[in-house]
Amino acid sequence: MKNKRSPKTELRCPPGIQIIKPIVTAPDLEEERYLSVDSSHTCFLWYYKVINFVHNLTQVIVIWIYDPENADPSELLWNANEPSLIKLEYEGTLFSEWSVPGTCSMKNKRSPKTELRCPPGIQIIKPIVTAPDLEEERYLSVDSSHTCFLWYYKVINFVHNLTQVIVIWIYDPENADPSELLWNANEPSLNSIILTKQLATLGQTPIIYTILRRKVYFPHTRMKNGTWHISVPMTAGDMLKEIRGNQVAFQDCFIADFLFLLTVPLLTIPEIPGSLPISSPRGSQLMADWYDCVLSFVVVVADMETFQTNDSFRTWTRVRVPPNILTDDERHSVSDMNLSQDGIFFLINGILYVKSFHEFTRLGRNVDLPDGGIIGITSRKWCWVRYLMKAKRGRSSMAIWTENEVYLGYTGLKFVKIITTENLKKLLNISPATTLTIHNVEYTAHPLELALLLNYCVTCTVSKKVYLVIYNEDSKEWAHQDFALDVAIDSFLIPRFLYSAMPEFILWDKHRIYYYYHNLTITGVLQTPTESGNLSRLSDNSIIHDVFTDYFGNIVVKMENNIMFYFKINIRDAVKLHLWTNSTIKSVTSMNAWGQVYLIYVFENGTIHPQEYPLKLEAESIAFQRKEKCPYIAFHNNIFTVFYFLDKGQNLSVWAQIVYPENVGLYIIVESYGPKILEQKEQVHYEIASGYCTKTMTVTFSQNVNYEAVDDYFKLQHQNTGLLLVQIRPSEYARTCPRSQNVFQVAVGCDGNKFIAVKGFNKKECLRHDFIYIIEKSFLRNRPSKNLRVRYNWKEYGCPLRLDFREKFHPLLQLYDDNGFVEDVGVNFIVWEIHGRDDYTFNNTMKKSGCLNEAQTWKSMTTLNKHLPLEDAWGPENYKHCFSYAIGKPGDLNQPYEIINKSNHNHLVWPVDHSGMYVFRVKILDPNYSFCNLTAIFAIETFGVIPSPSVYLVASLLFLLTLLFFSVLVLSYFHYMRIYKRYIYAPLHKPERKQKTN
C-alpha cells in the first residue's frame, strides 16, 4: 500500500481473494470487503467520444487507447475533453468579484481580468460590483469542439510584379502570444512555431482558395521558420479568399478554415505638415464610411479630427486639409462624408469637396455639379465584384442630390444629372401644383439600382407622404414602388437596404425603426417587449445614432448613448443587448476584413481605438434568457459563389436542404428579382427519420430560346439577357438561426472572360523578328491595282504554323474562360483571311456536306451585304443552314462548302503554284452557341512550292546545250575525217597471196 493512513491511496495485491477493511474511530465498525484480484493480460482499454452531425444524420466516433493505471483523471471519469478556456475582463472601477457556476473553475475570481474554464453547456456568468446598479448576467454558451487551432496570416506586397506573398502559420488561441491575438504579429511565437512544425510533420499543408473565381494557390516547396509562403496575384476581382488545410489532427484538435478579404493594397492619404483638421460640428456623433468591397479601409469623422485606416484601425492616420481654403467654421462643419476611389468627399454647408492624395478641391460647375444646395451624398453598401451591365458607361460609385435634382458620380470625378423633381412628377402622375422634393437617396442591394425617397405634400404644414422610386442604371428605367408612408412634416428618415435579392429595407427616424420585407409586402414598426417599439424610451431617452447591417442578416441599432438593440432580417421585433460601452464614449460599429463586428472608439484626446464586439455571444445570451430557438436544425446548400454566368444552352442547378424536428412544417422558398428571362423548375425530395424531417429542393434555371433565322437577332438577344438576383431561404427563422438566406446573382449574357483559340497556336514559342511580306494583287479578293504590303504583327497574330502546301488544315477551336480550358467547340464556324486573300479553298463541297440547297459563302454574303465590312457581312445574326428545302435556293452544289465544324472534316486547301502567308480570323457561326461574338486569329505559312525559273536562266541553259551539241558534232566530224584520211589509199583488208611449190 502506498499510504495506509491516507483515505485515498493505491494498493497492489497478488492474484487471489484479498480481505480489505477500513478501520474507523466510530463505535460502528465498517464492513470488510472480499476483493477478487485476477492476473490478466488485458491491461489497456478503448476510449471513445461521439461527434453528432444532425444535418446528415451521421455520427463520428473518435477512438483512442488508454492505460487505466496511468490515465488522466478525465479519462477515468469519461470527460476527457478539457474544459474550454475563457478569458474574462471587466472594465470599470467598481468590480468586486465574479459569480460563476460551481462546475466552472476560475483562476482568480477577485481579479477583473482572469481566466475561466467551463464544461460544455450554458453557463451563467456575472460580475458583482459595489455600485447600486447591478450588472447584467451573461448566459455563456460553451461548446465542445474539436476545432481548437486557427490560421494566422500576414501579407507582404510586391508592387513591382503585382503579387502578394501570404505568410501563414498555425496558432493556439489559448497559448498564443498577445500580438497574435491582437492580429499585429510579424512572426509566429515560439509556441506557434512548434505547433506549426508538429502539424506539418503530420501532413498539414495550407492552400489559398478564392471563393469568386474558384482558384487554388499552393505554398512554396519548403517552410521558412515555421511558416508557409503562398504567392497570389494582386486582384480587385477575386478578393474573397479562404485558407484551407488538410484534415489533420493534433491532440484530437483540428484547424478551422479561415475566410478573409484580400485585395490590391490601398494606401491612406498622407498627412502633410502644416495642414489643418477637418471635422464635424462640436458635440456631433461619429460618421463612418468604408469601401463596399474593402471593409478594412475606413474613414471616421469626429468632432475634432478625421481618421483613416486600411487595416481596420490596427494602424491609422489623420486626414487634414491645406490652410487658406476653408474658414475655421467651414473646417468644423462637415455634415456628410463619403469614401470613393477618387478620394474622400466632404459635404460642407451644401458644397462638395474632395480630398485626394495631392489636393483638396471644391467641386461645382467645373464637374457638372451645382455650386451649392447639396443636401446629401451616398455610396454603395454591398459588395458585388462581378455583375452584368449592358450599358457602356458602367455603373456609378456615388450619388449626390439636392432638393430637386439627383446626380450620379463615376470614377474620375465625372458626374451626370439623371433626373429632376419635375420629371418625377410626370412619372408619378402628380399635379405640377403640388410640392415634390427629394427626401433621401440610397443604393439598394441590387448592383445596378438606386432608390429615391420623395417628399410629397400639398399644404406642407402638418404632414407629408414619403414615396419610393427605384432607378436601374442599366435599363435607365424608373419604377414606382408600392410604398407610401405618412410622417410629420419635419421628420427625416434614413433608409438602409438589406442584403437580399428582393427590395427589402428598413427606415429609421430618431426613435423608431420601420421594416419593409418580402418585396415590400410585409411592413410595420419594429416592436419591442415594452414601449411599442419606441427605442428612445428603452435607452434613457437617447436617439438612434446608426444602424449596422451585415451579410448574415444581423442588424444592430446603436443609440447615441451606446445602448444597442438587435434583430435580424425578416424579424419584426428587437431585443435590447447587454450594456457594453460607457455612455460617454463616442463609438460607431463596423466590420473587419474577416467579417467580425468591431466598435470604433474616438476619445477626447484625439485618438482612436478599435475593439472586437462578440455579437454572436451577446445575441445568444439574450436568446437563452428569452428561451428563443431556431425552428430548424440545419440549413445547407451548394451555393459556393455569389455570381453565376449563363450562356446560350446552359442551365444552372442548385440545391438547398433543411432539417427540422418532425411536425414543424417548414419548407424552402426560392425568390428571384429581375427580368423574366429564365425558366425555373423545382423538385422537392422529402424524408423523415429518427424524429427529424429533411427536405431537399433542387432548382434549375434555364433558357429555351431559338436564335436561328430570326428577324432581328440582336434585338432578341438584348431582350433575353440581363441580371437576376436569387435568394433561397427557409420559410421560418429566428434571431438564433445562423444565417437567414443565401443571395446570389444569375447573369444571362456574354461573359467577358470567355474566349476561343485555335488548338496548336500560341504567341510565345517562336522567335520574333521584324517581318514584312507582299501579297500579289491577283491573290486579293477585290483585285486591286497594286500589290499589298503587310507588316506581320506578332503580338496580335501570334506564331504562324508552317505547313507544306500538300498538307490540308482543319482548325480545332477550344473555349476558355478565366479558369482555363472549358471544352472543344463542336459547332459551326467560318474563317476568312483578314488582309483579303482568297487564294485558298476547301476540300468539301456543298453536295458532299449534305446540302439540299446552295449554302452560304463569303461571295454570296458579301454581295448581299455590300454596305458592311467583310467581318460583319456573315455571322450568327444572318446564318441559315442548307439542309432543308424550305431554306435557301437551289444552286450549284459542287461549290466549296465554306463552313467548318469539329466533325465535318472540312479542311483548308492551299494553292500549289505559290507559297504564302495567311492570317485568318475565325468566328463562331452557330447563333445558339453564345451571346459573345467569339473570334480568334491564327496564321499559317505555306512552303514547298518550286519557284518559277527566270527567262535569262532558260536562255543560258539552251545556249549551253546548243553549244555542247554543235561541239560534239564538230569533234565527231574531225575524228571521222582523220580516220578516213588514214585509210583512203590503203585497203582495210589486204588479200592473201598463194606461194609456188617446187
PDB file of N, CA and C in Angstrom, residues 537-616:
ATOM      1  N   ARG A 537     -37.328  55.368 -25.454  1.00  0.00           N
ATOM      2  CA  ARG A 537     -37.817  55.158 -24.093  1.00  0.00           C
ATOM      3  C   ARG A 537     -37.123  53.994 -23.398  1.00  0.00           C
ATOM      4  N   LEU A 538     -36.574  53.071 -24.188  1.00  0.00           N
ATOM      5  CA  LEU A 538     -35.863  51.933 -23.615  1.00  0.00           C
ATOM      6  C   LEU A 538     -34.375  52.185 -23.465  1.00  0.00           C
ATOM      7  N   SER A 539     -33.929  53.382 -23.836  1.00  0.00           N
ATOM      8  CA  SER A 539     -32.496  53.697 -23.778  1.00  0.00           C
ATOM      9  C   SER A 539     -32.257  55.070 -23.160  1.00  0.00           C
ATOM     10  N   ASP A 540     -32.997  55.360 -22.086  1.00  0.00           N
ATOM     11  CA  ASP A 540     -32.803  56.601 -21.318  1.00  0.00           C
ATOM     12  C   ASP A 540     -32.980  57.831 -22.190  1.00  0.00           C
ATOM     13  N   ASN A 541     -33.983  57.774 -23.088  1.00  0.00           N
ATOM     14  CA  ASN A 541     -34.352  58.904 -23.949  1.00  0.00           C
ATOM     15  C   ASN A 541     -33.251  59.309 -24.930  1.00  0.00           C
ATOM     16  N   SER A 542     -32.338  58.396 -25.218  1.00  0.00           N
ATOM     17  CA  SER A 542     -31.360  58.650 -26.262  1.00  0.00           C
ATOM     18  C   SER A 542     -32.014  58.435 -27.631  1.00  0.00           C
ATOM     19  N   ILE A 543     -31.390  58.922 -28.679  1.00  0.00           N
ATOM     20  CA  ILE A 543     -31.943  58.776 -30.026  1.00  0.00           C
ATOM     21  C   ILE A 543     -31.044  57.855 -30.848  1.00  0.00           C
ATOM     22  N   ILE A 544     -31.582  57.385 -31.963  1.00  0.00           N
ATOM     23  CA  ILE A 544     -30.852  56.451 -32.810  1.00  0.00           C
ATOM     24  C   ILE A 544     -29.674  57.166 -33.471  1.00  0.00           C
ATOM     25  N   HIS A 545     -28.501  56.572 -33.329  1.00  0.00           N
ATOM     26  CA  HIS A 545     -27.301  57.125 -33.956  1.00  0.00           C
ATOM     27  C   HIS A 545     -27.029  56.466 -35.305  1.00  0.00           C
ATOM     28  N   ASP A 546     -26.996  55.124 -35.312  1.00  0.00           N
ATOM     29  CA  ASP A 546     -26.644  54.420 -36.540  1.00  0.00           C
ATOM     30  C   ASP A 546     -27.223  53.021 -36.496  1.00  0.00           C
ATOM     31  N   VAL A 547     -27.352  52.425 -37.685  1.00  0.00           N
ATOM     32  CA  VAL A 547     -27.832  51.053 -37.811  1.00  0.00           C
ATOM     33  C   VAL A 547     -26.797  50.274 -38.611  1.00  0.00           C
ATOM     34  N   PHE A 548     -26.321  49.173 -38.040  1.00  0.00           N
ATOM     35  CA  PHE A 548     -25.315  48.339 -38.680  1.00  0.00           C
ATOM     36  C   PHE A 548     -25.982  47.085 -39.240  1.00  0.00           C
ATOM     37  N   THR A 549     -25.671  46.752 -40.487  1.00  0.00           N
ATOM     38  CA  THR A 549     -26.178  45.530 -41.116  1.00  0.00           C
ATOM     39  C   THR A 549     -25.013  44.767 -41.719  1.00  0.00           C
ATOM     40  N   ASP A 550     -25.141  43.437 -41.811  1.00  0.00           N
ATOM     41  CA  ASP A 550     -24.081  42.643 -42.410  1.00  0.00           C
ATOM     42  C   ASP A 550     -24.668  41.631 -43.381  1.00  0.00           C
ATOM     43  N   TYR A 551     -23.781  40.805 -43.958  1.00  0.00           N
ATOM     44  CA  TYR A 551     -24.176  39.845 -44.980  1.00  0.00           C
ATOM     45  C   TYR A 551     -24.890  38.626 -44.406  1.00  0.00           C
ATOM     46  N   PHE A 552     -24.912  38.479 -43.087  1.00  0.00           N
ATOM     47  CA  PHE A 552     -25.538  37.326 -42.455  1.00  0.00           C
ATOM     48  C   PHE A 552     -26.933  37.637 -41.928  1.00  0.00           C
ATOM     49  N   GLY A 553     -27.430  38.827 -42.214  1.00  0.00           N
ATOM     50  CA  GLY A 553     -28.770  39.205 -41.783  1.00  0.00           C
ATOM     51  C   GLY A 553     -28.826  39.860 -40.431  1.00  0.00           C
ATOM     52  N   ASN A 554     -27.683  40.064 -39.756  1.00  0.00           N
ATOM     53  CA  ASN A 554     -27.672  40.713 -38.442  1.00  0.00           C
ATOM     54  C   ASN A 554     -27.913  42.210 -38.593  1.00  0.00           C
ATOM     55  N   ILE A 555     -28.687  42.784 -37.680  1.00  0.00           N
ATOM     56  CA  ILE A 555     -28.958  44.224 -37.675  1.00  0.00           C
ATOM     57  C   ILE A 555     -28.805  44.713 -36.243  1.00  0.00           C
ATOM     58  N   VAL A 556     -27.922  45.675 -36.045  1.00  0.00           N
ATOM     59  CA  VAL A 556     -27.664  46.255 -34.727  1.00  0.00           C
ATOM     60  C   VAL A 556     -28.007  47.730 -34.773  1.00  0.00           C
ATOM     61  N   VAL A 557     -28.904  48.152 -33.890  1.00  0.00           N
ATOM     62  CA  VAL A 557     -29.289  49.562 -33.781  1.00  0.00           C
ATOM     63  C   VAL A 557     -28.518  50.158 -32.614  1.00  0.00           C
ATOM     64  N   LYS A 558     -27.663  51.128 -32.889  1.00  0.00           N
ATOM     65  CA  LYS A 558     -26.871  51.765 -31.832  1.00  0.00           C
ATOM     66  C   LYS A 558     -27.432  53.144 -31.517  1.00  0.00           C
ATOM     67  N   MET A 559     -27.729  53.360 -30.255  1.00  0.00           N
ATOM     68  CA  MET A 559     -28.213  54.660 -29.813  1.00  0.00           C
ATOM     69  C   MET A 559     -27.017  55.574 -29.535  1.00  0.00           C
ATOM     70  N   GLU A 560     -27.288  56.850 -29.351  1.00  0.00           N
ATOM     71  CA  GLU A 560     -26.198  57.791 -29.115  1.00  0.00           C
ATOM     72  C   GLU A 560     -25.495  57.543 -27.795  1.00  0.00           C
ATOM     73  N   ASN A 561     -26.187  56.947 -26.816  1.00  0.00           N
ATOM     74  CA  ASN A 561     -25.565  56.638 -25.534  1.00  0.00           C
ATOM     75  C   ASN A 561     -24.990  55.217 -25.496  1.00  0.00           C
ATOM     76  N   ASN A 562     -24.828  54.590 -26.679  1.00  0.00           N
ATOM     77  CA  ASN A 562     -24.190  53.283 -26.859  1.00  0.00           C
ATOM     78  C   ASN A 562     -25.032  52.107 -26.397  1.00  0.00           C
ATOM     79  N   ILE A 563     -26.257  52.302 -26.062  1.00  0.00           N
ATOM     80  CA  ILE A 563     -27.174  51.179 -25.867  1.00  0.00           C
ATOM     81  C   ILE A 563     -27.521  50.610 -27.241  1.00  0.00           C
ATOM     82  N   MET A 564     -27.553  49.285 -27.331  1.00  0.00           N
ATOM     83  CA  MET A 564     -27.760  48.650 -28.634  1.00  0.00           C
ATOM     84  C   MET A 564     -28.933  47.685 -28.599  1.00  0.00           C
ATOM     85  N   PHE A 565     -29.634  47.622 -29.736  1.00  0.00           N
ATOM     86  CA  PHE A 565     -30.737  46.686 -29.940  1.00  0.00           C
ATOM     87  C   PHE A 565     -30.384  45.778 -31.118  1.00  0.00           C
ATOM     88  N   TYR A 566     -30.965  44.596 -31.097  1.00  0.00           N
ATOM     89  CA  TYR A 566     -30.579  43.584 -32.079  1.00  0.00           C
ATOM     90  C   TYR A 566     -31.804  42.882 -32.656  1.00  0.00           C
ATOM     91  N   PHE A 567     -31.778  42.704 -33.990  1.00  0.00           N
ATOM     92  CA  PHE A 567     -32.756  41.859 -34.657  1.00  0.00           C
ATOM     93  C   PHE A 567     -32.147  41.380 -35.957  1.00  0.00           C
ATOM     94  N   LYS A 568     -32.874  40.594 -36.712  1.00  0.00           N
ATOM     95  CA  LYS A 568     -32.382  40.056 -37.977  1.00  0.00           C
ATOM     96  C   LYS A 568     -33.360  40.377 -39.094  1.00  0.00           C
ATOM     97  N   ILE A 569     -32.869  40.227 -40.318  1.00  0.00           N
ATOM     98  CA  ILE A 569     -33.711  40.454 -41.479  1.00  0.00           C
ATOM     99  C   ILE A 569     -34.946  39.551 -41.395  1.00  0.00           C
ATOM    100  N   ASN A 570     -36.091  40.118 -41.737  1.00  0.00           N
ATOM    101  CA  ASN A 570     -37.392  39.440 -41.708  1.00  0.00           C
ATOM    102  C   ASN A 570     -37.896  39.167 -40.301  1.00  0.00           C
ATOM    103  N   ILE A 571     -37.223  39.669 -39.268  1.00  0.00           N
ATOM    104  CA  ILE A 571     -37.699  39.581 -37.893  1.00  0.00           C
ATOM    105  C   ILE A 571     -38.383  40.907 -37.557  1.00  0.00           C
ATOM    106  N   ARG A 572     -39.511  40.830 -36.846  1.00  0.00           N
ATOM    107  CA  ARG A 572     -40.339  42.022 -36.650  1.00  0.00           C
ATOM    108  C   ARG A 572     -40.235  42.616 -35.256  1.00  0.00           C
ATOM    109  N   ASP A 573     -39.353  42.079 -34.413  1.00  0.00           N
ATOM    110  CA  ASP A 573     -39.172  42.648 -33.088  1.00  0.00           C
ATOM    111  C   ASP A 573     -37.695  42.643 -32.744  1.00  0.00           C
ATOM    112  N   ALA A 574     -37.302  43.568 -31.863  1.00  0.00           N
ATOM    113  CA  ALA A 574     -35.901  43.722 -31.478  1.00  0.00           C
ATOM    114  C   ALA A 574     -35.748  43.451 -29.996  1.00  0.00           C
ATOM    115  N   VAL A 575     -34.539  43.046 -29.611  1.00  0.00           N
ATOM    116  CA  VAL A 575     -34.218  42.844 -28.203  1.00  0.00           C
ATOM    117  C   VAL A 575     -33.074  43.773 -27.830  1.00  0.00           C
ATOM    118  N   LYS A 576     -33.063  44.151 -26.589  1.00  0.00           N
ATOM    119  CA  LYS A 576     -32.014  45.031 -26.084  1.00  0.00           C
ATOM    120  C   LYS A 576     -30.818  44.187 -25.684  1.00  0.00           C
ATOM    121  N   LEU A 577     -29.645  44.533 -26.213  1.00  0.00           N
ATOM    122  CA  LEU A 577     -28.426  43.804 -25.898  1.00  0.00           C
ATOM    123  C   LEU A 577     -27.864  44.247 -24.545  1.00  0.00           C
ATOM    124  N   HIS A 578     -26.995  43.412 -23.996  1.00  0.00           N
ATOM    125  CA  HIS A 578     -26.331  43.769 -22.749  1.00  0.00           C
ATOM    126  C   HIS A 578     -25.514  45.038 -22.940  1.00  0.00           C
ATOM    127  N   LEU A 579     -25.379  45.809 -21.873  1.00  0.00           N
ATOM    128  CA  LEU A 579     -24.544  47.007 -21.931  1.00  0.00           C
ATOM    129  C   LEU A 579     -23.103  46.608 -22.207  1.00  0.00           C
ATOM    130  N   TRP A 580     -22.465  47.367 -23.072  1.00  0.00           N
ATOM    131  CA  TRP A 580     -21.095  47.025 -23.458  1.00  0.00           C
ATOM    132  C   TRP A 580     -20.136  48.206 -23.302  1.00  0.00           C
ATOM    133  N   THR A 581     -20.586  49.396 -23.640  1.00  0.00           N
ATOM    134  CA  THR A 581     -19.699  50.557 -23.690  1.00  0.00           C
ATOM    135  C   THR A 581     -20.250  51.668 -22.814  1.00  0.00           C
ATOM    136  N   ASN A 582     -19.356  52.400 -22.194  1.00  0.00           N
ATOM    137  CA  ASN A 582     -19.722  53.570 -21.407  1.00  0.00           C
ATOM    138  C   ASN A 582     -20.515  54.558 -22.261  1.00  0.00           C
ATOM    139  N   SER A 583     -21.527  55.146 -21.689  1.00  0.00           N
ATOM    140  CA  SER A 583     -22.416  56.033 -22.460  1.00  0.00           C
ATOM    141  C   SER A 583     -21.741  57.320 -22.890  1.00  0.00           C
ATOM    142  N   THR A 584     -20.616  57.664 -22.279  1.00  0.00           N
ATOM    143  CA  THR A 584     -19.961  58.937 -22.622  1.00  0.00           C
ATOM    144  C   THR A 584     -18.959  58.795 -23.761  1.00  0.00           C
ATOM    145  N   ILE A 585     -18.604  57.571 -24.119  1.00  0.00           N
ATOM    146  CA  ILE A 585     -17.625  57.365 -25.189  1.00  0.00           C
ATOM    147  C   ILE A 585     -18.333  57.394 -26.539  1.00  0.00           C
ATOM    148  N   LYS A 586     -17.743  58.074 -27.474  1.00  0.00           N
ATOM    149  CA  LYS A 586     -18.306  58.114 -28.825  1.00  0.00           C
ATOM    150  C   LYS A 586     -17.802  56.911 -29.613  1.00  0.00           C
ATOM    151  N   SER A 587     -18.742  56.216 -30.248  1.00  0.00           N
ATOM    152  CA  SER A 587     -18.376  54.984 -30.949  1.00  0.00           C
ATOM    153  C   SER A 587     -19.229  54.822 -32.194  1.00  0.00           C
ATOM    154  N   VAL A 588     -18.760  53.941 -33.061  1.00  0.00           N
ATOM    155  CA  VAL A 588     -19.500  53.578 -34.263  1.00  0.00           C
ATOM    156  C   VAL A 588     -19.175  52.125 -34.564  1.00  0.00           C
ATOM    157  N   THR A 589     -20.100  51.420 -35.217  1.00  0.00           N
ATOM    158  CA  THR A 589     -19.960  49.994 -35.479  1.00  0.00           C
ATOM    159  C   THR A 589     -19.470  49.777 -36.901  1.00  0.00           C
ATOM    160  N   SER A 590     -18.559  48.800 -37.062  1.00  0.00           N
ATOM    161  CA  SER A 590     -18.038  48.471 -38.381  1.00  0.00           C
ATOM    162  C   SER A 590     -17.746  46.978 -38.441  1.00  0.00           C
ATOM    163  N   MET A 591     -17.183  46.520 -39.573  1.00  0.00           N
ATOM    164  CA  MET A 591     -16.881  45.110 -39.769  1.00  0.00           C
ATOM    165  C   MET A 591     -15.492  45.003 -40.381  1.00  0.00           C
ATOM    166  N   ASN A 592     -14.674  44.067 -39.872  1.00  0.00           N
ATOM    167  CA  ASN A 592     -13.310  43.953 -40.356  1.00  0.00           C
ATOM    168  C   ASN A 592     -13.209  43.035 -41.564  1.00  0.00           C
ATOM    169  N   ALA A 593     -11.966  42.763 -41.988  1.00  0.00           N
ATOM    170  CA  ALA A 593     -11.740  42.050 -43.247  1.00  0.00           C
ATOM    171  C   ALA A 593     -12.172  40.599 -43.191  1.00  0.00           C
ATOM    172  N   TRP A 594     -12.346  40.019 -42.011  1.00  0.00           N
ATOM    173  CA  TRP A 594     -12.801  38.636 -41.941  1.00  0.00           C
ATOM    174  C   TRP A 594     -14.201  38.517 -41.364  1.00  0.00           C
ATOM    175  N   GLY A 595     -14.995  39.601 -41.482  1.00  0.00           N
ATOM    176  CA  GLY A 595     -16.422  39.533 -41.215  1.00  0.00           C
ATOM    177  C   GLY A 595     -16.824  39.658 -39.772  1.00  0.00           C
ATOM    178  N   GLN A 596     -15.916  40.053 -38.873  1.00  0.00           N
ATOM    179  CA  GLN A 596     -16.254  40.201 -37.469  1.00  0.00           C
ATOM    180  C   GLN A 596     -16.631  41.643 -37.169  1.00  0.00           C
ATOM    181  N   VAL A 597     -17.633  41.799 -36.317  1.00  0.00           N
ATOM    182  CA  VAL A 597     -18.095  43.126 -35.929  1.00  0.00           C
ATOM    183  C   VAL A 597     -17.111  43.714 -34.912  1.00  0.00           C
ATOM    184  N   TYR A 598     -16.816  44.978 -35.064  1.00  0.00           N
ATOM    185  CA  TYR A 598     -15.996  45.654 -34.056  1.00  0.00           C
ATOM    186  C   TYR A 598     -16.485  47.080 -33.881  1.00  0.00           C
ATOM    187  N   LEU A 599     -16.176  47.645 -32.721  1.00  0.00           N
ATOM    188  CA  LEU A 599     -16.555  49.012 -32.387  1.00  0.00           C
ATOM    189  C   LEU A 599     -15.343  49.914 -32.511  1.00  0.00           C
ATOM    190  N   ILE A 600     -15.556  51.109 -33.057  1.00  0.00           N
ATOM    191  CA  ILE A 600     -14.505  52.105 -33.188  1.00  0.00           C
ATOM    192  C   ILE A 600     -14.774  53.198 -32.163  1.00  0.00           C
ATOM    193  N   TYR A 601     -13.833  53.379 -31.236  1.00  0.00           N
ATOM    194  CA  TYR A 601     -13.964  54.399 -30.200  1.00  0.00           C
ATOM    195  C   TYR A 601     -13.076  55.585 -30.546  1.00  0.00           C
ATOM    196  N   VAL A 602     -13.611  56.794 -30.383  1.00  0.00           N
ATOM    197  CA  VAL A 602     -12.832  58.022 -30.546  1.00  0.00           C
ATOM    198  C   VAL A 602     -12.866  58.757 -29.219  1.00  0.00           C
ATOM    199  N   PHE A 603     -11.673  59.090 -28.699  1.00  0.00           N
ATOM    200  CA  PHE A 603     -11.571  59.724 -27.390  1.00  0.00           C
ATOM    201  C   PHE A 603     -11.301  61.219 -27.536  1.00  0.00           C
ATOM    202  N   GLU A 604     -11.506  61.931 -26.436  1.00  0.00           N
ATOM    203  CA  GLU A 604     -11.397  63.384 -26.465  1.00  0.00           C
ATOM    204  C   GLU A 604      -9.980  63.867 -26.742  1.00  0.00           C
ATOM    205  N   ASN A 605      -8.993  63.006 -26.487  1.00  0.00           N
ATOM    206  CA  ASN A 605      -7.606  63.421 -26.740  1.00  0.00           C
ATOM    207  C   ASN A 605      -7.195  63.251 -28.200  1.00  0.00           C
ATOM    208  N   GLY A 606      -8.161  62.932 -29.073  1.00  0.00           N
ATOM    209  CA  GLY A 606      -7.870  62.831 -30.500  1.00  0.00           C
ATOM    210  C   GLY A 606      -7.274  61.509 -30.917  1.00  0.00           C
ATOM    211  N   THR A 607      -7.501  60.463 -30.143  1.00  0.00           N
ATOM    212  CA  THR A 607      -7.020  59.130 -30.507  1.00  0.00           C
ATOM    213  C   THR A 607      -8.211  58.233 -30.812  1.00  0.00           C
ATOM    214  N   ILE A 608      -7.921  57.108 -31.452  1.00  0.00           N
ATOM    215  CA  ILE A 608      -8.960  56.191 -31.891  1.00  0.00           C
ATOM    216  C   ILE A 608      -8.536  54.770 -31.538  1.00  0.00           C
ATOM    217  N   HIS A 609      -9.511  53.932 -31.186  1.00  0.00           N
ATOM    218  CA  HIS A 609      -9.194  52.579 -30.726  1.00  0.00           C
ATOM    219  C   HIS A 609     -10.285  51.627 -31.199  1.00  0.00           C
ATOM    220  N   PRO A 610      -9.906  50.506 -31.843  1.00  0.00           N
ATOM    221  CA  PRO A 610     -10.914  49.503 -32.222  1.00  0.00           C
ATOM    222  C   PRO A 610     -11.031  48.424 -31.149  1.00  0.00           C
ATOM    223  N   GLN A 611     -12.211  47.840 -31.040  1.00  0.00           N
ATOM    224  CA  GLN A 611     -12.432  46.740 -30.092  1.00  0.00           C
ATOM    225  C   GLN A 611     -13.421  45.758 -30.702  1.00  0.00           C
ATOM    226  N   GLU A 612     -13.027  44.496 -30.750  1.00  0.00           N
ATOM    227  CA  GLU A 612     -13.936  43.479 -31.278  1.00  0.00           C
ATOM    228  C   GLU A 612     -15.161  43.354 -30.390  1.00  0.00           C
ATOM    229  N   TYR A 613     -16.305  43.189 -31.045  1.00  0.00           N
ATOM    230  CA  TYR A 613     -17.558  43.057 -30.313  1.00  0.00           C
ATOM    231  C   TYR A 613     -18.130  41.669 -30.571  1.00  0.00           C
ATOM    232  N   PRO A 614     -18.280  40.838 -29.524  1.00  0.00           N
ATOM    233  CA  PRO A 614     -18.773  39.462 -29.734  1.00  0.00           C
ATOM    234  C   PRO A 614     -20.284  39.426 -29.938  1.00  0.00           C
ATOM    235  N   LEU A 615     -20.721  39.853 -31.091  1.00  0.00           N
ATOM    236  CA  LEU A 615     -22.156  39.946 -31.353  1.00  0.00           C
ATOM    237  C   LEU A 615     -22.843  38.592 -31.214  1.00  0.00           C
ATOM    238  N   LYS A 616     -22.200  37.538 -31.702  1.00  0.00           N
ATOM    239  CA  LYS A 616     -22.815  36.211 -31.640  1.00  0.00           C
ATOM    240  C   LYS A 616     -23.046  35.783 -30.190  1.00  0.00           C
TER     241      LYS A 616
END
